[in-house]
Short mmCIF file of C-alpha atoms and ligand atoms in Angstrom, two decimals:
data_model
loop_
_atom_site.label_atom_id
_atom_site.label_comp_id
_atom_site.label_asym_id
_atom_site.label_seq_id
_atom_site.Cartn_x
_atom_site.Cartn_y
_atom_site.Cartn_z
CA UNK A 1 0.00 0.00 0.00
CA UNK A 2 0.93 3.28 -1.34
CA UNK A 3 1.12 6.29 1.27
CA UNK A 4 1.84 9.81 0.99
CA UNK A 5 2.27 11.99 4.44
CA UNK A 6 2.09 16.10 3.91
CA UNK A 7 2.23 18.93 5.90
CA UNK A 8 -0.36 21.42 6.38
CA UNK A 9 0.02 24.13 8.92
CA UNK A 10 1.38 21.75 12.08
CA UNK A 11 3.42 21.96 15.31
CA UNK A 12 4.56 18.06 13.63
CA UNK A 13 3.17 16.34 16.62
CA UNK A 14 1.07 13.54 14.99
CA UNK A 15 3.80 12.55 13.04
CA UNK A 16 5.86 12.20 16.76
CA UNK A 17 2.87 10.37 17.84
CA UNK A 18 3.08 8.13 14.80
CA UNK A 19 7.02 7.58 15.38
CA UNK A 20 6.36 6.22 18.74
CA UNK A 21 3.90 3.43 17.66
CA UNK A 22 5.30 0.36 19.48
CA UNK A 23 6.17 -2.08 15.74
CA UNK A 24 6.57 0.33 13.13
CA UNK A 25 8.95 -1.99 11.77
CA UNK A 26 6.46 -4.34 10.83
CA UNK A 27 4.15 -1.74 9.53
CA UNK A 28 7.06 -0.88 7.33
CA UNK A 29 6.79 -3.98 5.66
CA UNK A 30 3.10 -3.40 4.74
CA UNK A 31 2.99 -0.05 3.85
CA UNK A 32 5.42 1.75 1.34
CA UNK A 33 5.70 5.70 2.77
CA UNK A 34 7.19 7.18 -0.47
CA UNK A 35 7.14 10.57 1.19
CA UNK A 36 6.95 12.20 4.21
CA UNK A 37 8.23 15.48 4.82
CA UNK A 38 10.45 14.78 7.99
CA UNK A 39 11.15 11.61 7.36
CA UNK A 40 12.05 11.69 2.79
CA UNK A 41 15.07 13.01 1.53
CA UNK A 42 13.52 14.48 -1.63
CA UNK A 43 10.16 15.45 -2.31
CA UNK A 44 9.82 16.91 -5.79
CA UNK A 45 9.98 13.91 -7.82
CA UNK A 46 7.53 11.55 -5.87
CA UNK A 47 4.58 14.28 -5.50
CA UNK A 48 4.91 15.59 -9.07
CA UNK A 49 5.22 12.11 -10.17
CA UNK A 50 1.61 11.34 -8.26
CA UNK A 51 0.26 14.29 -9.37
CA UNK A 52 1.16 13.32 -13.29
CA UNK A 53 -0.99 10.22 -12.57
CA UNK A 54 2.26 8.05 -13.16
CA UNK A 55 2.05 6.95 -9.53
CA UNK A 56 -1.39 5.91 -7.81
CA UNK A 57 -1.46 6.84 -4.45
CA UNK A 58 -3.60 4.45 -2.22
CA UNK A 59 -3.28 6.53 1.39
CA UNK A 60 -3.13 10.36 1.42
CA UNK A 61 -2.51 11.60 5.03
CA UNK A 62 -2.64 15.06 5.86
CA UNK A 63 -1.43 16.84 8.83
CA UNK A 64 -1.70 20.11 10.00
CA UNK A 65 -4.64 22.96 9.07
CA UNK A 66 -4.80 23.86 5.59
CA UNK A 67 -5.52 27.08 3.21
CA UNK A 68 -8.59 27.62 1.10
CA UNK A 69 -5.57 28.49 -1.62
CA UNK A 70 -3.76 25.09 -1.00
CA UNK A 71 -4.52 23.63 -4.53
CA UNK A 72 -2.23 21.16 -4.10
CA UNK A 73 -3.38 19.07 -1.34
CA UNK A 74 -6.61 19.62 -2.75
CA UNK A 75 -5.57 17.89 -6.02
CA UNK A 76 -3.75 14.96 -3.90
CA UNK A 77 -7.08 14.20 -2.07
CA UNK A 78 -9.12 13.43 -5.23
CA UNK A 79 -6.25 11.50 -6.80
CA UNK A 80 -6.25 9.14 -3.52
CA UNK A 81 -7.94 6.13 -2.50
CA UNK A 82 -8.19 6.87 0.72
CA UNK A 83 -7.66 10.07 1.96
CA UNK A 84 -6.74 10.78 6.32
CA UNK A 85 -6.76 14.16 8.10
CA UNK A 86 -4.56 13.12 10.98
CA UNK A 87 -4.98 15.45 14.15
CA UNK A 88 -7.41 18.35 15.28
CA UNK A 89 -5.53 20.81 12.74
CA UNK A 90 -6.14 18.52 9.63
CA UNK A 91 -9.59 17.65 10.96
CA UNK A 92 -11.20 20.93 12.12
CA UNK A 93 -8.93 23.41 11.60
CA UNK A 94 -8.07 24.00 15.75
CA UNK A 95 -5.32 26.18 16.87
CA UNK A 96 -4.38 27.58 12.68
CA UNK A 97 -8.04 28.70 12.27
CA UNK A 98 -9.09 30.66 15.63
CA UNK A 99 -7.44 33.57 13.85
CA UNK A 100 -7.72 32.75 9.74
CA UNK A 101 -11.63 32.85 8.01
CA UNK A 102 -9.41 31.27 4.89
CA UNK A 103 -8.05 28.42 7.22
CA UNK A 104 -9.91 24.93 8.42
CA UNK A 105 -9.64 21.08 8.22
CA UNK A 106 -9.89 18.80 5.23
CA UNK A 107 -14.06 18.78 5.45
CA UNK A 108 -14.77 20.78 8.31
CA UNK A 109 -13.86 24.03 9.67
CA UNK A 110 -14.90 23.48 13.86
CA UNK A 111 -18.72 22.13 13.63
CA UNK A 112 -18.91 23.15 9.99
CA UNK A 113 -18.98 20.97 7.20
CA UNK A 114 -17.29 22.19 4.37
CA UNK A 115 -13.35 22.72 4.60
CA UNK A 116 -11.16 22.54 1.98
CA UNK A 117 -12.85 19.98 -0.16
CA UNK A 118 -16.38 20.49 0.54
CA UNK A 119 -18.97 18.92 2.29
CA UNK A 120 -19.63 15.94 -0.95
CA UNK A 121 -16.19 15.06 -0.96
CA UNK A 122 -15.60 11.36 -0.98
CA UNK A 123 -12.01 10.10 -1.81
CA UNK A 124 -11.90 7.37 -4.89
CA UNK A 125 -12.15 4.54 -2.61
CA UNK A 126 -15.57 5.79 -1.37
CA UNK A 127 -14.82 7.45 2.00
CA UNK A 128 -15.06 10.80 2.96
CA UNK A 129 -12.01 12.21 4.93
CA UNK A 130 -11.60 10.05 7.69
CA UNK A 131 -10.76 11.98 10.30
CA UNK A 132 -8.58 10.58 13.13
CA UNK A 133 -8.87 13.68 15.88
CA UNK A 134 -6.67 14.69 18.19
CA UNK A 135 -3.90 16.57 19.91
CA UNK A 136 -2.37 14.39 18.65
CA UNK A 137 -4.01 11.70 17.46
CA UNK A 138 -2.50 8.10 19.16
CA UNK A 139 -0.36 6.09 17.35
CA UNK A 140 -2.87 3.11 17.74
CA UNK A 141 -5.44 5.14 16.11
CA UNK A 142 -3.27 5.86 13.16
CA UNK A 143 -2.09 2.28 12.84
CA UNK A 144 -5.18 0.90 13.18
CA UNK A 145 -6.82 2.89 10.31
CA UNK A 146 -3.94 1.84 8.28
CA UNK A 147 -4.12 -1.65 8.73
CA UNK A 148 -8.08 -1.76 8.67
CA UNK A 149 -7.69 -0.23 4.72
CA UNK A 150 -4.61 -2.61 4.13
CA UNK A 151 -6.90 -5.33 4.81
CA UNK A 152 -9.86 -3.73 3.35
CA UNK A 153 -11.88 -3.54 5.95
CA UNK A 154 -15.13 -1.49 6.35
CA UNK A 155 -14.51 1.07 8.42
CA UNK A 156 -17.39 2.91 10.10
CA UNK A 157 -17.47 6.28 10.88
CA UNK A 158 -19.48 8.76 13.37
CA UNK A 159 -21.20 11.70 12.60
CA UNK A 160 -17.62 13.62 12.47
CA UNK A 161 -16.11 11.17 10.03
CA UNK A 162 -14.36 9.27 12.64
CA UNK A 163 -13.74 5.75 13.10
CA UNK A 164 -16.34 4.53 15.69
CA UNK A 165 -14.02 1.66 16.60
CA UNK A 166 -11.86 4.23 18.53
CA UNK A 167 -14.21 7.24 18.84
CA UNK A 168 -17.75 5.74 20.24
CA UNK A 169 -16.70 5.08 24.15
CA UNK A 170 -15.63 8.25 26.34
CA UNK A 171 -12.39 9.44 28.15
CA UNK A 172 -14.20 8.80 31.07
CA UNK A 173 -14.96 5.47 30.35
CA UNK A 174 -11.86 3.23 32.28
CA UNK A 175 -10.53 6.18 33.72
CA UNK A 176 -9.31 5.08 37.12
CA UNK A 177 -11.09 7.91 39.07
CA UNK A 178 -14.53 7.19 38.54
CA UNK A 179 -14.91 6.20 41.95
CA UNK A 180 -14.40 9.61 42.93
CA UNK A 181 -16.18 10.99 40.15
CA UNK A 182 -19.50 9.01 41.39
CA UNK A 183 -19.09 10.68 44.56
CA UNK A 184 -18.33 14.06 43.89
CA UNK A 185 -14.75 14.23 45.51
CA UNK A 186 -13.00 16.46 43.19
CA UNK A 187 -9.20 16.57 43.43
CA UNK A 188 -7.44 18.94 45.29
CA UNK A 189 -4.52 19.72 43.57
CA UNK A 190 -3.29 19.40 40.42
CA UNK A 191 -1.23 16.03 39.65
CA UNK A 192 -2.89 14.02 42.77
CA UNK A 193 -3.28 10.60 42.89
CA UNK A 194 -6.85 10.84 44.26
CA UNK A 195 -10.28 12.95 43.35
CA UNK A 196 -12.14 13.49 40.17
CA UNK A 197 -11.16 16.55 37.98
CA UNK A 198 -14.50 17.02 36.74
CA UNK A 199 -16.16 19.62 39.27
CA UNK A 200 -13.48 22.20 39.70
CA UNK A 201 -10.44 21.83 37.00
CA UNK A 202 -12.37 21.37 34.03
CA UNK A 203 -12.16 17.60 32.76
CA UNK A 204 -14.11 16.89 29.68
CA UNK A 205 -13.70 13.16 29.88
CA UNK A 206 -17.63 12.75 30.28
CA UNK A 207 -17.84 15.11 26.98
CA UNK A 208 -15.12 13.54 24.92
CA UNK A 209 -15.29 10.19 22.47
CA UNK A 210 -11.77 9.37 22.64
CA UNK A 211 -9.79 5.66 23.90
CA UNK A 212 -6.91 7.12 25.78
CA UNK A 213 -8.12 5.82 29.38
CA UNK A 214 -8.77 2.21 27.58
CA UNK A 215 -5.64 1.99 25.41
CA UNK A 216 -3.22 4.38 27.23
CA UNK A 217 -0.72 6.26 25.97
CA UNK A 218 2.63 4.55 25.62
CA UNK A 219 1.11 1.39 27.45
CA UNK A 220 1.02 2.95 30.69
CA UNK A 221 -0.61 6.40 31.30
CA UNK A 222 -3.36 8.71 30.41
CA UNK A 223 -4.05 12.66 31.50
CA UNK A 224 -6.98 11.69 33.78
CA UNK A 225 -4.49 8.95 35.28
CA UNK A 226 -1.68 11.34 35.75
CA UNK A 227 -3.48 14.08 37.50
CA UNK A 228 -4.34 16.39 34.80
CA UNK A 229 -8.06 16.94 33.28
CA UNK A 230 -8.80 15.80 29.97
CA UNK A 231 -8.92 18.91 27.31
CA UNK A 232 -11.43 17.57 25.32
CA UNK A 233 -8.90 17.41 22.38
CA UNK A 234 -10.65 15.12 19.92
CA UNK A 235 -13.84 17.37 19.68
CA UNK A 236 -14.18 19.51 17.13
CA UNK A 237 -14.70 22.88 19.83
CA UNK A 238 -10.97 22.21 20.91
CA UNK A 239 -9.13 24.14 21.96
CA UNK A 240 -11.29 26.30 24.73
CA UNK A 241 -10.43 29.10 26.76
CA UNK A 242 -10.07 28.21 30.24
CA UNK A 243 -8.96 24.55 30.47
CA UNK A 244 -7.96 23.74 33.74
CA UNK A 245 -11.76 24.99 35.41
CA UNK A 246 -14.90 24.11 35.18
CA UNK A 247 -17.21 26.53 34.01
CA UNK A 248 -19.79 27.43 36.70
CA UNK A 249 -23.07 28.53 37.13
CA UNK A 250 -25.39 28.94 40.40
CA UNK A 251 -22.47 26.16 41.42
CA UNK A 252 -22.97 24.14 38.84
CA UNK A 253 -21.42 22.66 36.18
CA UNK A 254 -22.34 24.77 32.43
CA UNK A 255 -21.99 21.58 30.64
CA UNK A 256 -22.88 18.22 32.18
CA UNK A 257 -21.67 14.92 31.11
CA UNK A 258 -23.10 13.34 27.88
CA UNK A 259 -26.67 11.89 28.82
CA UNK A 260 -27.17 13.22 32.21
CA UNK A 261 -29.76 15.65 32.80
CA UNK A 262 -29.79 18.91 35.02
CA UNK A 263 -32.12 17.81 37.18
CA UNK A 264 -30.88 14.28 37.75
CA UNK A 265 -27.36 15.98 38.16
CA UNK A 266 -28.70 18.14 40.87
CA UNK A 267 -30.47 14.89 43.33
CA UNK A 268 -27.33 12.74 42.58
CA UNK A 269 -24.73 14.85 43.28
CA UNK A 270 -26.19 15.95 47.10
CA UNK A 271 -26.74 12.18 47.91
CA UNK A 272 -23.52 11.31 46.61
CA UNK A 273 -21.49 13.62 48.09
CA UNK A 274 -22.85 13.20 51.76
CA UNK A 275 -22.51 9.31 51.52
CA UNK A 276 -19.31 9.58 50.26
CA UNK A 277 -17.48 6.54 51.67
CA UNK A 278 -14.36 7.48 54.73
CA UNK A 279 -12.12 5.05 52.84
CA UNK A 280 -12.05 8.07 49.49
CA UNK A 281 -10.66 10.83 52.03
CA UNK A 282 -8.19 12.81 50.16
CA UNK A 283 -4.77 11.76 51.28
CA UNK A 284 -2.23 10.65 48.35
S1 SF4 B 301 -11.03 12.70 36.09
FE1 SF4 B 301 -12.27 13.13 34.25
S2 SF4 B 301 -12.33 11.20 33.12
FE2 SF4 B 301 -11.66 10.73 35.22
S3 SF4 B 301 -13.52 10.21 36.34
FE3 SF4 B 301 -13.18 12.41 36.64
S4 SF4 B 301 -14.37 13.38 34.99
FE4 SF4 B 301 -14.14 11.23 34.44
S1 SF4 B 302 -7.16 12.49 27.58
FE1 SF4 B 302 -8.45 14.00 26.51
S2 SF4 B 302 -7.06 15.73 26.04
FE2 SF4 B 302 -5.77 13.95 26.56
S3 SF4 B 302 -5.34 12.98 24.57
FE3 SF4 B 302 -7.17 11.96 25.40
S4 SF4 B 302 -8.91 13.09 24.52
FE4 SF4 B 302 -7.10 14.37 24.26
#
């Protein structure tokens, strides 16, 4: 399989994510990278080569935000099979587009459909973009798109384009404080073993579709799981101002988690955090 890597307007940190996937090695010997732009020697020959049709490109991944004016990515993505906006940037625009009208992701810009290809866009292999969010996105996630098209797989994809396989269950879900989080004991400082980060530092793990408290990062660790709150980073509203609180109102949370309603929110949360059980007491 055939893939082609550019740059868009990035920091480069997916592509340091995808360096640190565990066996790259092997997925070396499946998938021919004939250029990526940190990683190729030359680059002239191979893209102008693609874009002459006298290469066909199966995988086109593209990181970073890009330009309404960027004709040549543009002209990449319909000449691919499959075509991969890897990160937040490439996906929604993020961090490039707060400030740009003319800048967004590959088919969105933030909630928007549209981006740089449109709305209708679907690559030659019949996909839209498939967008692997994130800041960054995990290696895992990357791989496992990869393999899933090397094997030709169906992938299915969410309302956002992403793969549900590693975009339907939340942060929250096998993060190792939801004891606390049941309970209401919010940590009390930053980088604690103990408490939730929901009520006071602003963890969006009950508002986020994202694996990283299921697969970890580097096989060992998460945010949640090393004291800091989850930013929410594989939404398409990231980044927000303010992301170590919670945003409050009459003392209570402005957004509650996914499903839960205010008035629900309101009985549990008194119950819970009277019965709290001794054996949670904040002491790391
Ligand atoms: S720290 Fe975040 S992800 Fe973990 S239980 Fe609390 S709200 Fe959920
Ligand atoms: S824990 Fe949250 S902010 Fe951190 S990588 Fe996962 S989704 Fe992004």
């Amino acid at each position: 399989m055939k893939l082609v890597w550019v740059h868009g307007i990035t920091c480069c940190g997916n592509t340091h994510s995808f360096l640190n996937y565990e066996y790259l090695d092997s997925l070396l010997k499946k998938i021919d990278i004939l250029y990526h732009p940190s990683l190729s020697v030359e680059e002239g020959n191979v893209l102008d080569a693609i874009l002459e049709e006298k290469i066909k490109l199966d995988v086109l991944i593209v990181e970073g935000a890009v330009s309404k004016e960027d004709e040549k990515i543009k002209k990449l993505c319909h000449l691919a099979d499959f075509v991969i906006a890897v990160g937040n940037c490439a996906c929604y625009g993020n961090i490039p587009a707060l400030t740009k009208a003319d800048v967004g992701g590959l088919q969105f810009r933030f909630k928007i459909k549209g981006g740089l290809l449109g709305e209708d866009f679907v690559s030659r292999g019949g996909y839209p973009v498939i967008n692997l969010s994130g800041c960054p996105a995990h290696p895992d996630w990357i791989v496992g798109v990869l393999l899933s098209l090397y094997n030709g797989e169906k992938l299915e994809l969410d309302q956002w384009n992403r793969p549900k396989t590693f975009y339907s269950s939340l942060t929250h879900w096998g993060c190792t404080r939801n004891e606390y989080f049941e309970w209401k004991i919010e940590m009390e400082k930053l980088g604690s073993k103990k408490g939730c980060l929901f009520y006071y530092f602003g963890c969006r793990g009950p508002m986020t579709y994202s694996s990283c408290n299921r697969i970890l990062w580097n096989g060992v660790n998460s945010k949640t799981r090393a004291g800091t709150p989850c930013f929410g980073c594989t939404e398409f509203d990231f980044p927000r101002i303010g992301l170590f609180e919670t945003k409050l109102f009459a003392g209570l949370p402005v957004e509650l988690p996914i499903g839960v309603s205010k008035r629900g929110y309101i009985m549990l949360a008194g119950i819970a955090k009277t019965f709290a059980p001794e054996r949670l007491k904040l002491e790391d």
